[in-house]
Short mmCIF file of C-alpha atoms in Angstrom, two decimals:
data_model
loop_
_atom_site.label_atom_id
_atom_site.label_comp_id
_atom_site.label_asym_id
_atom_site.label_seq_id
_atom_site.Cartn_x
_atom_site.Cartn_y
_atom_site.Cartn_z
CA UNK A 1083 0.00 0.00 0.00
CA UNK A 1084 1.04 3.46 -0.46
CA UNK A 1085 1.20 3.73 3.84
CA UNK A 1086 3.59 0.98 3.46
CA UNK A 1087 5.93 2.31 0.86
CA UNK A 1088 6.22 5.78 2.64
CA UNK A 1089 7.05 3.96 6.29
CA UNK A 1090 10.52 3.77 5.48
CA UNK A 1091 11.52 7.91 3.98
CA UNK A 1092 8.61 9.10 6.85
CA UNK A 1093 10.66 7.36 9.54
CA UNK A 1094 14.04 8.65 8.13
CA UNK A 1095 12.78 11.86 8.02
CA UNK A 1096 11.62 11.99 11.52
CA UNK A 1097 14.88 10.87 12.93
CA UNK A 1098 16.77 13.77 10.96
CA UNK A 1099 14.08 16.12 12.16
CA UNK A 1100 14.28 14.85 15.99
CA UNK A 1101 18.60 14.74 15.60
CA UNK A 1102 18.45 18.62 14.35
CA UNK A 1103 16.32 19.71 16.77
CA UNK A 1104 17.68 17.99 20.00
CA UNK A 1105 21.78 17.70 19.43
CA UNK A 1106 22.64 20.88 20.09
CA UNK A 1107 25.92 22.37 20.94
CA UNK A 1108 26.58 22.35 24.44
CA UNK A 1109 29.30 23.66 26.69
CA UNK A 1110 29.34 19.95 28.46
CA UNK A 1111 29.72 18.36 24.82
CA UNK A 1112 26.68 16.38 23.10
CA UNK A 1113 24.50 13.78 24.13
CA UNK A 1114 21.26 12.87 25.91
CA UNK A 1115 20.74 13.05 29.74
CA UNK A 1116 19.59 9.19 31.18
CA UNK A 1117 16.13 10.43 31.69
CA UNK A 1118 15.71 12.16 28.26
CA UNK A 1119 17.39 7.94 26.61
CA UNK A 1120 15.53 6.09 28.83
CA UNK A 1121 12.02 8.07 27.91
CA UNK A 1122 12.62 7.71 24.40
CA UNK A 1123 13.59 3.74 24.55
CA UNK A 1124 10.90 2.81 26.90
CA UNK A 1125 8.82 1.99 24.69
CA UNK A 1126 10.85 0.55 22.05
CA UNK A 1127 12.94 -1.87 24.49
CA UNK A 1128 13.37 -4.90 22.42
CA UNK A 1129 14.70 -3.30 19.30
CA UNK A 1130 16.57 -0.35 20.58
CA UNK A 1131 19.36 -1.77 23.06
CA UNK A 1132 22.16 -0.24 25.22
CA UNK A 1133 25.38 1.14 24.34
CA UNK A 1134 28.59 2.40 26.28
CA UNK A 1135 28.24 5.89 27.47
CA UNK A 1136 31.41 7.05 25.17
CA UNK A 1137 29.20 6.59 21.89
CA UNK A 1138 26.57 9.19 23.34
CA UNK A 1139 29.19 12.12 24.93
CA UNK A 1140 32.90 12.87 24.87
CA UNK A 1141 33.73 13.48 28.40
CA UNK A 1142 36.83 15.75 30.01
CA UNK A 1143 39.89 13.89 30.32
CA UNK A 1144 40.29 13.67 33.94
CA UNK A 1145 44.29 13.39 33.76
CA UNK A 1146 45.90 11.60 36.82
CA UNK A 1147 43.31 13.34 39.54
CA UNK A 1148 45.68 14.44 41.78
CA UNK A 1149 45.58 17.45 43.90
CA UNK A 1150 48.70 18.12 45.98
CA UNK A 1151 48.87 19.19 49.69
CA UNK A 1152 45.23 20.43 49.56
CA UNK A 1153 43.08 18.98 52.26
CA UNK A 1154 39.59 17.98 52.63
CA UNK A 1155 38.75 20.29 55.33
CA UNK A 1156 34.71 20.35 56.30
CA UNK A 1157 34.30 17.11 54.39
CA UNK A 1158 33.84 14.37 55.83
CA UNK A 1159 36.12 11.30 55.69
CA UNK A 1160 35.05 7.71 55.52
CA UNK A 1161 37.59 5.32 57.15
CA UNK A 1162 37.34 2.13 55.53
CA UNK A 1163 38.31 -1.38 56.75
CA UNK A 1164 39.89 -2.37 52.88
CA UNK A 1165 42.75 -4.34 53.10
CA UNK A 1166 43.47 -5.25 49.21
CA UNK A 1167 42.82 -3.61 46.00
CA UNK A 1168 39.75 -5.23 45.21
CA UNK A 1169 38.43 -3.82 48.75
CA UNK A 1170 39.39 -0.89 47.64
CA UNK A 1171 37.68 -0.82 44.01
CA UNK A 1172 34.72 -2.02 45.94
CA UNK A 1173 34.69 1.02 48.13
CA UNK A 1174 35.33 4.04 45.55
CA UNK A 1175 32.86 1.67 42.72
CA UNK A 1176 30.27 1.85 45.76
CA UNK A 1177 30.59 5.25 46.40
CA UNK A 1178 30.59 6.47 43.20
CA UNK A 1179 27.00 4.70 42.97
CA UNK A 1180 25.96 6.58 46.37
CA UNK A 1181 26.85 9.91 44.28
CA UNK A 1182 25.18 8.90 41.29
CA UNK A 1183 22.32 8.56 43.24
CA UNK A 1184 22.32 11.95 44.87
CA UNK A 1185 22.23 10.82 48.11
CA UNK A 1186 25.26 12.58 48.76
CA UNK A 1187 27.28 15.43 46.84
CA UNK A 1188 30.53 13.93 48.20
CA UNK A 1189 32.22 11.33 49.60
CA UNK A 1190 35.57 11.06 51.23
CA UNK A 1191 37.33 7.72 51.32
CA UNK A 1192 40.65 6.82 53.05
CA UNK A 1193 41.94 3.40 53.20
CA UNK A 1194 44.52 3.06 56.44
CA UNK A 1195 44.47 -0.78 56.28
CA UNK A 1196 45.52 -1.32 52.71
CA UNK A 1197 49.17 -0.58 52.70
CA UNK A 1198 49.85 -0.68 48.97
CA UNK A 1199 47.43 2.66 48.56
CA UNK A 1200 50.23 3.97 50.11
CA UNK A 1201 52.73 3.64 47.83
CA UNK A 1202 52.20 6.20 44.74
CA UNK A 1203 52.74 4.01 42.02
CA UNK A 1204 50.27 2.12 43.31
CA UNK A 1205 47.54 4.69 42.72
CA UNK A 1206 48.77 6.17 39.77
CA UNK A 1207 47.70 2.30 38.24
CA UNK A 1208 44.77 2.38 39.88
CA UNK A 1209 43.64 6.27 38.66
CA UNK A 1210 44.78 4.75 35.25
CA UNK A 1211 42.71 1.34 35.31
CA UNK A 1212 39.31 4.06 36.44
CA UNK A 1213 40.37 5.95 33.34
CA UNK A 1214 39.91 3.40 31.36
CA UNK A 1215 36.77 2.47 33.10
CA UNK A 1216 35.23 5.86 32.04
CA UNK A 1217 34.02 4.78 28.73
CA UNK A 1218 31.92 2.49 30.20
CA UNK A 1219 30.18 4.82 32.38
CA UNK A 1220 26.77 6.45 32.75
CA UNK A 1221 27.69 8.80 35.08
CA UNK A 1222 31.88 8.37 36.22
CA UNK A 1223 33.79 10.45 34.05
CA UNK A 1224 30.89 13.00 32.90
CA UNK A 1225 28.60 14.21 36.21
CA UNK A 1226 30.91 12.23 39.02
CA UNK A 1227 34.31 12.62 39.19
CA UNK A 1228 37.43 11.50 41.29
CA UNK A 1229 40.36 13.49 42.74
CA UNK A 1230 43.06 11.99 44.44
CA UNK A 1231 44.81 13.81 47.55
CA UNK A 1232 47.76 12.97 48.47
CA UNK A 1233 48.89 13.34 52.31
CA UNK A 1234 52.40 12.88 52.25
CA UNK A 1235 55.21 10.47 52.23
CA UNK A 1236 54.03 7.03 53.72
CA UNK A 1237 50.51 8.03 54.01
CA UNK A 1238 47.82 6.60 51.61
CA UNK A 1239 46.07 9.20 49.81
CA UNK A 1240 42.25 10.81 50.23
CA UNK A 1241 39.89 9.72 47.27
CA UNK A 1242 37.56 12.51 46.99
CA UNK A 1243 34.32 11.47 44.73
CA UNK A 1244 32.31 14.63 43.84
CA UNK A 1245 28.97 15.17 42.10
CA UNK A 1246 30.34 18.30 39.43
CA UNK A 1247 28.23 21.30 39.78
CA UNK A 1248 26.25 22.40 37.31
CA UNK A 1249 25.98 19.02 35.10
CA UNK A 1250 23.88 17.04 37.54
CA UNK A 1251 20.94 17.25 36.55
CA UNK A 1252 21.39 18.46 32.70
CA UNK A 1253 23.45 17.64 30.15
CA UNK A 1254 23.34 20.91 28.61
CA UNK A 1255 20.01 20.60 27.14
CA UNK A 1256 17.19 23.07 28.83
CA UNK A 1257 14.12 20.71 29.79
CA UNK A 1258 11.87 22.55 27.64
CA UNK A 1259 13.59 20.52 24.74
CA UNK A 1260 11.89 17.58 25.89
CA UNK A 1261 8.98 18.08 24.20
CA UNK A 1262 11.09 17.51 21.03
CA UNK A 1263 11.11 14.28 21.22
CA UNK A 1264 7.18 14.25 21.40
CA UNK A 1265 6.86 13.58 17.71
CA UNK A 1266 8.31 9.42 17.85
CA UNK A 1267 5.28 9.12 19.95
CA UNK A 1268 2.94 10.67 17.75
CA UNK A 1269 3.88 9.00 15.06
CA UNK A 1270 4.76 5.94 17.01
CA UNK A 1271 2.09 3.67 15.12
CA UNK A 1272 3.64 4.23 11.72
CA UNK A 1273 7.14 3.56 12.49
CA UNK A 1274 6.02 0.13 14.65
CA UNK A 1275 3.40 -0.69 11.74
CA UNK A 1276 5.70 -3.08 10.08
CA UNK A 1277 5.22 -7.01 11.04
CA UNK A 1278 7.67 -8.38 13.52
CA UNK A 1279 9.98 -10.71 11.76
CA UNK A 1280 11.17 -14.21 13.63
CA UNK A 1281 14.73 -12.65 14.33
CA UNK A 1282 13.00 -9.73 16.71
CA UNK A 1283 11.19 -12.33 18.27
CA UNK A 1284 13.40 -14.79 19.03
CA UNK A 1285 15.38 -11.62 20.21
CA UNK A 1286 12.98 -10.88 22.57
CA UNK A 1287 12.49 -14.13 23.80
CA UNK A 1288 16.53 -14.31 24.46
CA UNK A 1289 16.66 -10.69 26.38
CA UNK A 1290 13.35 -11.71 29.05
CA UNK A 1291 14.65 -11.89 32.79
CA UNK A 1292 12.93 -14.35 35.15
CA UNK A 1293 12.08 -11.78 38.00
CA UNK A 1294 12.95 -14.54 40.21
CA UNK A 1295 16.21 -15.02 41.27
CA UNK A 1296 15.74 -18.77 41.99
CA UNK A 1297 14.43 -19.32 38.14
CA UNK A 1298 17.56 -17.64 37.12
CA UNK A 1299 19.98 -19.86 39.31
CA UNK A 1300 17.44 -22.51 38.21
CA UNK A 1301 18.57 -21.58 34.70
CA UNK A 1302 22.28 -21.40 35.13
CA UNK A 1303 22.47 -24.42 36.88
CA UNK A 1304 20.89 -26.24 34.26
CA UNK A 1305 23.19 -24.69 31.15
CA UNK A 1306 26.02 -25.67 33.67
CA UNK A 1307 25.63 -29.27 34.26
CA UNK A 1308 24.44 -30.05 30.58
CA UNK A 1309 26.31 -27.79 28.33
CA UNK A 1310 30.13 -26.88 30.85
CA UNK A 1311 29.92 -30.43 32.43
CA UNK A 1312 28.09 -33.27 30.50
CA UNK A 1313 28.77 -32.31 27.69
CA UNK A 1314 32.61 -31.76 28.63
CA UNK A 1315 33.11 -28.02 27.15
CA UNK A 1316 35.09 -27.49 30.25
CA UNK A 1317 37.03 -30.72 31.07
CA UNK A 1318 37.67 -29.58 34.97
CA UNK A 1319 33.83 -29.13 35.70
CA UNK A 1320 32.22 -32.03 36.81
CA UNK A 1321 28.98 -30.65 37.61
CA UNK A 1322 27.31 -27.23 38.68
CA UNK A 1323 28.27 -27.85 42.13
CA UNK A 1324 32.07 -29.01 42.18
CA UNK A 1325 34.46 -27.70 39.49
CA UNK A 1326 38.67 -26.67 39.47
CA UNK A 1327 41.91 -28.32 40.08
CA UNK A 1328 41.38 -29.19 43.26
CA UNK A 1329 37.74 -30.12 42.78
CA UNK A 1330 35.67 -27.95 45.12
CA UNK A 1331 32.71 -25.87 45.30
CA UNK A 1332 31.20 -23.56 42.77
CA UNK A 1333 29.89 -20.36 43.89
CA UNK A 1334 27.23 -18.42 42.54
CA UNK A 1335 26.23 -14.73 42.92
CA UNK A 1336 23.90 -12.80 41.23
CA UNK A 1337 23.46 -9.28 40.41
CA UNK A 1338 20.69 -7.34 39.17
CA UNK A 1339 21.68 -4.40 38.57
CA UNK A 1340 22.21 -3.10 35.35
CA UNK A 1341 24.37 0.01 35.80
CA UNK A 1342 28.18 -0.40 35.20
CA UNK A 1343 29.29 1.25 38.04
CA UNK A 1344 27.38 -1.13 40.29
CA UNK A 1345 28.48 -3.83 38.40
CA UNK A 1346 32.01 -2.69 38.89
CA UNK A 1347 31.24 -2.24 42.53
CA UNK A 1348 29.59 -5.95 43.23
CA UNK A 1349 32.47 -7.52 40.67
CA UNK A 1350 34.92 -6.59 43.13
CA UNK A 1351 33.67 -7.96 46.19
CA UNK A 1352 33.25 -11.04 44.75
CA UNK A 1353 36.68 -10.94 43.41
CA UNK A 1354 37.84 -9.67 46.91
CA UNK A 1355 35.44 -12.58 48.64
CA UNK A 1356 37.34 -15.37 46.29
CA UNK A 1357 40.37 -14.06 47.15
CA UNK A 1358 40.39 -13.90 51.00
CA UNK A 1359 38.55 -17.59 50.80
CA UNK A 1360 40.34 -21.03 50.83
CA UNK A 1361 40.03 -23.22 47.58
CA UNK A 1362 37.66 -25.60 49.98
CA UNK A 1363 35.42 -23.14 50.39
CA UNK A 1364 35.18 -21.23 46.80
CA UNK A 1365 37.10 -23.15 43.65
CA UNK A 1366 35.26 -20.60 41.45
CA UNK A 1367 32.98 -17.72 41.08
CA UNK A 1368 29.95 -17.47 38.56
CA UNK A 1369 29.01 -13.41 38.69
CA UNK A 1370 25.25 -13.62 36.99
CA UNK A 1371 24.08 -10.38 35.65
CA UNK A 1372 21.14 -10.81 34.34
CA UNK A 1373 19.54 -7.59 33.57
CA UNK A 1374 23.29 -6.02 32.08
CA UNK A 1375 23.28 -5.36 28.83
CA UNK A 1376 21.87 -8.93 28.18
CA UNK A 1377 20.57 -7.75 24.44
CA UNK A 1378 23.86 -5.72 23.65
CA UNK A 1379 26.65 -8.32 23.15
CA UNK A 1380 28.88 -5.33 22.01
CA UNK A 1381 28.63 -3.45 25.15
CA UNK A 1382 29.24 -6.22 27.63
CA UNK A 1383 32.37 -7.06 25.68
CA UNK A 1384 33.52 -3.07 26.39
CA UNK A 1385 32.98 -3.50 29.74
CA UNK A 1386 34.76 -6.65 30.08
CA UNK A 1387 37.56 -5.34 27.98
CA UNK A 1388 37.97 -2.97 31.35
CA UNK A 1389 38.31 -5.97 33.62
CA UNK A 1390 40.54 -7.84 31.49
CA UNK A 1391 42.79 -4.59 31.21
CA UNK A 1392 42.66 -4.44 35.26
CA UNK A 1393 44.44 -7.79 35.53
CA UNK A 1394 47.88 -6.73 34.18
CA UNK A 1395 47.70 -3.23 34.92
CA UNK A 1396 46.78 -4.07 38.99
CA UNK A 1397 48.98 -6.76 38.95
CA UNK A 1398 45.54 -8.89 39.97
CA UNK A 1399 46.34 -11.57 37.30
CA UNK A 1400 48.38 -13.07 39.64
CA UNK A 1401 45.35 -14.01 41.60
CA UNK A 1402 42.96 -14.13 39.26
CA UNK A 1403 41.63 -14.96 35.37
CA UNK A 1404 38.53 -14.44 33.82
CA UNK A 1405 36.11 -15.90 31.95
CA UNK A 1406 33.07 -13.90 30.54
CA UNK A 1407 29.94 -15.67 28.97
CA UNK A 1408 26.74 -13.38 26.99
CA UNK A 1409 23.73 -14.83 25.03
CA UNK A 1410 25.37 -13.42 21.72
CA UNK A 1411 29.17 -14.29 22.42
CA UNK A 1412 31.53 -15.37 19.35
CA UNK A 1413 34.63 -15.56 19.81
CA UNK A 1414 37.10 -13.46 18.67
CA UNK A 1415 39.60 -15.53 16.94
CA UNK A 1416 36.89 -17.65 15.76
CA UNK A 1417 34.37 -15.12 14.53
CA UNK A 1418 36.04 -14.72 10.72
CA UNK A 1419 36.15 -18.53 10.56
CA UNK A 1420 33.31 -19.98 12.20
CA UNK A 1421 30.64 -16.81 11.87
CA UNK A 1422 28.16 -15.60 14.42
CA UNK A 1423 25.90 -18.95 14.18
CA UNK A 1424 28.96 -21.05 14.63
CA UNK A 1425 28.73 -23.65 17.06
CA UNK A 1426 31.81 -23.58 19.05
CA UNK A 1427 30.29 -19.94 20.37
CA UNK A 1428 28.26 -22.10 22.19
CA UNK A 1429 30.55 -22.87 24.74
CA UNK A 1430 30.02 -19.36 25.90
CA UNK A 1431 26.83 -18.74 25.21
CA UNK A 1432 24.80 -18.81 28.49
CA UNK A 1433 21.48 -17.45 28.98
CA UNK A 1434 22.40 -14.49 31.16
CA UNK A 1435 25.64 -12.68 30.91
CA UNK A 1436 28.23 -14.16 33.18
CA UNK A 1437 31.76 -13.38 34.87
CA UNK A 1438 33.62 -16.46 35.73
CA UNK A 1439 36.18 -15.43 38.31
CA UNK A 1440 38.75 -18.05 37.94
CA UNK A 1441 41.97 -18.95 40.07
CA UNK A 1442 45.20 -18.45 38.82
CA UNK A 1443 47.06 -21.15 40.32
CA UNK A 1444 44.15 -23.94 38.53
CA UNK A 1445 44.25 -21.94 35.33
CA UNK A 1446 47.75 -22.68 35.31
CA UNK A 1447 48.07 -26.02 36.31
CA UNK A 1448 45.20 -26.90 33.82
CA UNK A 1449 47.26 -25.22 30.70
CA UNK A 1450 50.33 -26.82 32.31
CA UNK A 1451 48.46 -30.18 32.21
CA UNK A 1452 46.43 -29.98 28.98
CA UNK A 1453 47.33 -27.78 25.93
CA UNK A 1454 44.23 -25.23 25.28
CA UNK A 1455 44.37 -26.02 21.66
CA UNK A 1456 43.06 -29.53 22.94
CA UNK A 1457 40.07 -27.99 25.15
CA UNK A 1458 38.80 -25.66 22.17
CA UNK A 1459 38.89 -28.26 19.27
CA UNK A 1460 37.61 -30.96 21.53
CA UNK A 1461 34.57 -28.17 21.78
CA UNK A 1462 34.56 -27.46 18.46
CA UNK A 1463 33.97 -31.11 17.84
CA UNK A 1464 31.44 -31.83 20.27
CA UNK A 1465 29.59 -28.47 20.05
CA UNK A 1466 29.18 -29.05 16.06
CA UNK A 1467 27.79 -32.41 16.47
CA UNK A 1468 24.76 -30.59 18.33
CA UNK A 1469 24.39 -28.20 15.23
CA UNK A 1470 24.56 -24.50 16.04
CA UNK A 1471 20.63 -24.08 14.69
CA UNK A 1472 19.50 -26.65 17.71
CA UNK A 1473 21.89 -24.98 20.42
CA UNK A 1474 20.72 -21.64 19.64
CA UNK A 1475 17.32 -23.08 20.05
CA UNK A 1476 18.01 -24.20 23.29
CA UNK A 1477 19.45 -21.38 24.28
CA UNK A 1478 16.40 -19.51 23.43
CA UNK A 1479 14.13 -21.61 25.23
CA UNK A 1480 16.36 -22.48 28.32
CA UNK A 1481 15.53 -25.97 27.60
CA UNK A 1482 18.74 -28.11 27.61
CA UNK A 1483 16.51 -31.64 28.19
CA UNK A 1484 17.50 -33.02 24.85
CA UNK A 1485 21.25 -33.39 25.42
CA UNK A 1486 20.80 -34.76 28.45
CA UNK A 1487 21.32 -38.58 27.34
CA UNK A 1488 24.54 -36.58 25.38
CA UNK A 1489 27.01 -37.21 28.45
CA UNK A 1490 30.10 -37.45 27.74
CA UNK A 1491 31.74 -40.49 29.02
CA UNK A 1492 35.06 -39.60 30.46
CA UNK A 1493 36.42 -42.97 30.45
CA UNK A 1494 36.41 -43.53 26.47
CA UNK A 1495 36.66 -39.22 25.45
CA UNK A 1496 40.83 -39.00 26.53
CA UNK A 1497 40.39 -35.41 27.23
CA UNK A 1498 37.97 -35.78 30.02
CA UNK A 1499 39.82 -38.78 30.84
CA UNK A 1500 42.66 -36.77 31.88
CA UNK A 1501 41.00 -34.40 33.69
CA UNK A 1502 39.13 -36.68 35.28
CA UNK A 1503 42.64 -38.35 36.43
CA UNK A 1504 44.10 -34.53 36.98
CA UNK A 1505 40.90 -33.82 39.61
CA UNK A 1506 41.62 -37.12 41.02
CA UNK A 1507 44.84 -36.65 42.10
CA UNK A 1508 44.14 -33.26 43.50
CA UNK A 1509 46.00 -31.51 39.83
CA UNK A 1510 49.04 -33.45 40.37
CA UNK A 1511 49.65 -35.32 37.11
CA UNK A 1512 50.86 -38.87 37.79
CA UNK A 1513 53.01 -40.83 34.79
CA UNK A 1514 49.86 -42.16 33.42
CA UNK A 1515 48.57 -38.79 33.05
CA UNK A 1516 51.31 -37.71 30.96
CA UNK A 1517 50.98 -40.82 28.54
CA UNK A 1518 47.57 -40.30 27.93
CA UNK A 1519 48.08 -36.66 26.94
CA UNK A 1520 51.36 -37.37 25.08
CA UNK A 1521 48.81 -40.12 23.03
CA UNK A 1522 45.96 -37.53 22.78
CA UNK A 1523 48.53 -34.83 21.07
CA UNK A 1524 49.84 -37.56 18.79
CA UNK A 1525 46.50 -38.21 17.32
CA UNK A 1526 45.64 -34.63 16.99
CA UNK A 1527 48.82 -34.25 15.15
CA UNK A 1528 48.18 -37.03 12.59
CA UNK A 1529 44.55 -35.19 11.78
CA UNK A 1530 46.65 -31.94 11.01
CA UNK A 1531 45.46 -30.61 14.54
CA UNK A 1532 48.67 -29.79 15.86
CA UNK A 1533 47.85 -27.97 19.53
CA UNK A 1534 49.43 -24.44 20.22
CA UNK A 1535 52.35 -25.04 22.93
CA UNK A 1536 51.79 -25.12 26.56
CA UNK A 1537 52.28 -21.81 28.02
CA UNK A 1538 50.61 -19.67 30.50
CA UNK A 1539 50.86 -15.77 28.86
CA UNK A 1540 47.83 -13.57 27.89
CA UNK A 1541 48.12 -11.56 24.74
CA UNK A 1542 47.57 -7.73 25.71
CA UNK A 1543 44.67 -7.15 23.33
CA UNK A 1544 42.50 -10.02 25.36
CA UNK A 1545 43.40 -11.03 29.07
CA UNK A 1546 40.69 -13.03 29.77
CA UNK A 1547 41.31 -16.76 30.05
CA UNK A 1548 39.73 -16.59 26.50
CA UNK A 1549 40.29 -20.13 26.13
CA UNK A 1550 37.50 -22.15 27.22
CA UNK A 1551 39.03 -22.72 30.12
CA UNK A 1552 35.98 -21.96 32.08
CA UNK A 1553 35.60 -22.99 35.97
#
């Protein structure tokens, strides 16, 4: 029909009449306030989807936030009780959140307990790790800021985190402008007229969020023991409850909210929590953030780029690896060969977007034991066998039932074999275990499949245990 044929130029048009009329110049640079974006993608939540804060606004470059032998005086100064970095993170990410918020113009942090904040190196890594942070940001960077007072020789520095006057509540825009954006809701029923095809549907289905946080563990739990253990895509977990080299417990947190700077602030206290815990207690973390960017595969990667980067520049890698899972992952140095639909992405697609906070000590002792190149085409294998069409639609539906007479039996797949022996004897590799694996690399070599070497080093474009290395 003639409606139909004019959808497409009408809608184009209103977009360049809505840009002209609402990006204006402004002394704070351009963009939209939250409350103007989240008005104008209310109604339109399954098909327009989140991005990082840098796309919208240039911010200030905050430099290295220091302010010499200037004091705090008539603020006051919250004494914490962090005693590592990750403490630390946890604090400022928290506070930052608090300011955010407006429940406070200012807050004052000092950290007396954590003796490396003292040393000025120290912080300079850390003010260049929030930095980088910044892109990721609603609010850090743009209406909250961070200063850094030193206090002398020996003495671990003031963080000052300040709501910036003037750009609180505006982003340069006056509020009159609102009513700009008026006309996508007048004309709403034109530009939503067309049918919904099966890709926005099945894209809807994929983005819902149980409200229940029991359905979601529910959920996880499930993917876990079919798809990580079962099925062998990670050859150290042997179910959703016991995973790692030693075997011990899995444990699970989950977050719900959806702002990065919360996120930041809850990923570091479990990071602190796994830390400060013995490997009998917590083997491994699974972070579950359902309601972050769980549509917006793009997104969630920049953000996870920003924990990857802390893990070298911290010096936390020494503790630590990570893992990250998302509804839409490919992998990187697969994505050329294998394409979005490829199977082996499915041993990181999960139905909620996941951190896997992973020890460094079993990461190790895992590559040291089994060459990665063996983990991923063992996936590759078993993941194609599926079919990528049938594990999306399992994914879609949360409904892993069908694979569940899939097991993988350890004792005739020589991957999981090993494993199986490495878990047995605590990680500690017996004779036997070496045969096998010297066997299992011999045969991969005769198919053409000769396995990268064994070595434990992270490339500096991707430090993530991106190797399917999970739990």
């Amino acid at each position: 029909s003639t409606m139909r044929r004019l959808r497409a130029p009408v809608a184009l048009f209103l977009l360049v009449v809505v840009g002209c009329s609402a990006f204006q110049p402004a002394p704070s640079g351009f963009g939209l306030s939250s409350a103007r974006r989240s008005r104008l993608v209310s109604g339109h939540s399954s098909r327009l989807l989140s991005s990082p804060r840098s796309l919208h606004r240039p911010r200030p470059f905050l430099g290295r936030c220091y302010a010499s032998g200037q004091g705090v005086a008539g603020s006051k100064v919250e004494e914490t009780g962090a005693t590592n970095l990750a403490d630390v993170l946890a604090n400022i990410w928290e506070a930052i959140a608090r300011v955010m918020d407006k429940k406070t113009d200012e807050v004052v942090l000092s950290f007396p307990a954590c003796k490396v904040i003292s040393n000025p190196l120290a912080v300079n890594k850390l003010v260049g790790h929030l930095e980088v942070c910044k892109d990721c940001c609603e609010s850090f960077g743009s209406t909250v800021t961070l200063r850094v007072i030193s206090r002398g020789e020996q003495e671990s520095p003031y963080f000052q985190i300040k709501s910036i006057q003037g750009t609180a509540n505006s982003d340069g825009f006056d509020e009159d402008d609102d009513d700009d954006w008026d006309i996508l809701s007048k004309y709403a029923d034109l530009l939503d007229g067309e049918e919904t095809t099966p890709a926005e549907i099945e894209l809807e289905k994929l983005t819902q969020v149980p409200e229940d946080d029991a359905e979601v563990l529910k959920i996880i739990r499930d993917w876990v023991n079919v798809i990580i253990s079962d099925m062998g895509v990670c050859p150290f977990s042997r179910s959703a409850d016991k995973a790692g080299l030693p075997l011990g417990p899995v444990h699970y947190s989950i977050s719900r909210q959806s702002r990065p700077e919360e996120i930041y602030s809850e990923y570091w206290k479990e990071v602190s929590l796994l830390i400060q815990r013995d490997e009998s207690d917590i083997s491994t973390t699974l972070h579950i953030l359902p309601n972050f960017y769980i549509g917006n595969c793009e997104a969630f990667t920049s953000f996870t780029d920003t924990l990857s980067q802390s893990l070298s520049a911290l010096g936390i890698e020494k503790y630590i690896q990570l893992v990250f899972f998302h509804p839409q992952w490919v992998f990187r140095d697969g994505a050329d060969r294998m394409g979005e639909s490829g199977a082996a992405n499915f041993a990181r697609r999960s139905s909620f977007p996941m951190i896997n906070i992973l020890r460094t000590n079993q990461v190790r002792l895992a590559q040291k034991s089994i060459p990665t190149g063996l983990v991923y085409t063992q996936n590759e294998e078993t993941l194609m066998e599926v079919g990528a069409e049938n594990l999306q639609k399992m994914l879609v539906e949360r409904d892993w039932s069908s694979l569940m007479n899939t097991k993988v039996d350890r004792r005739y797949n020589k991957l999981g074999k090993i494993a199986q022996m490495l878990m047995d004897t605590d990680g500690a590799p017996p004779e036997q275990v070496r045969k096998a694996l010297e066997e299992q690399i011999r045969e991969l070599e005769a198919k053409g499949k000769t396995p990268p070497s064994n070595r434990v080093e992270y490339e500096a474009k991707d430090r993530s245990s991106d190797d399917g290395m999970a739990f």
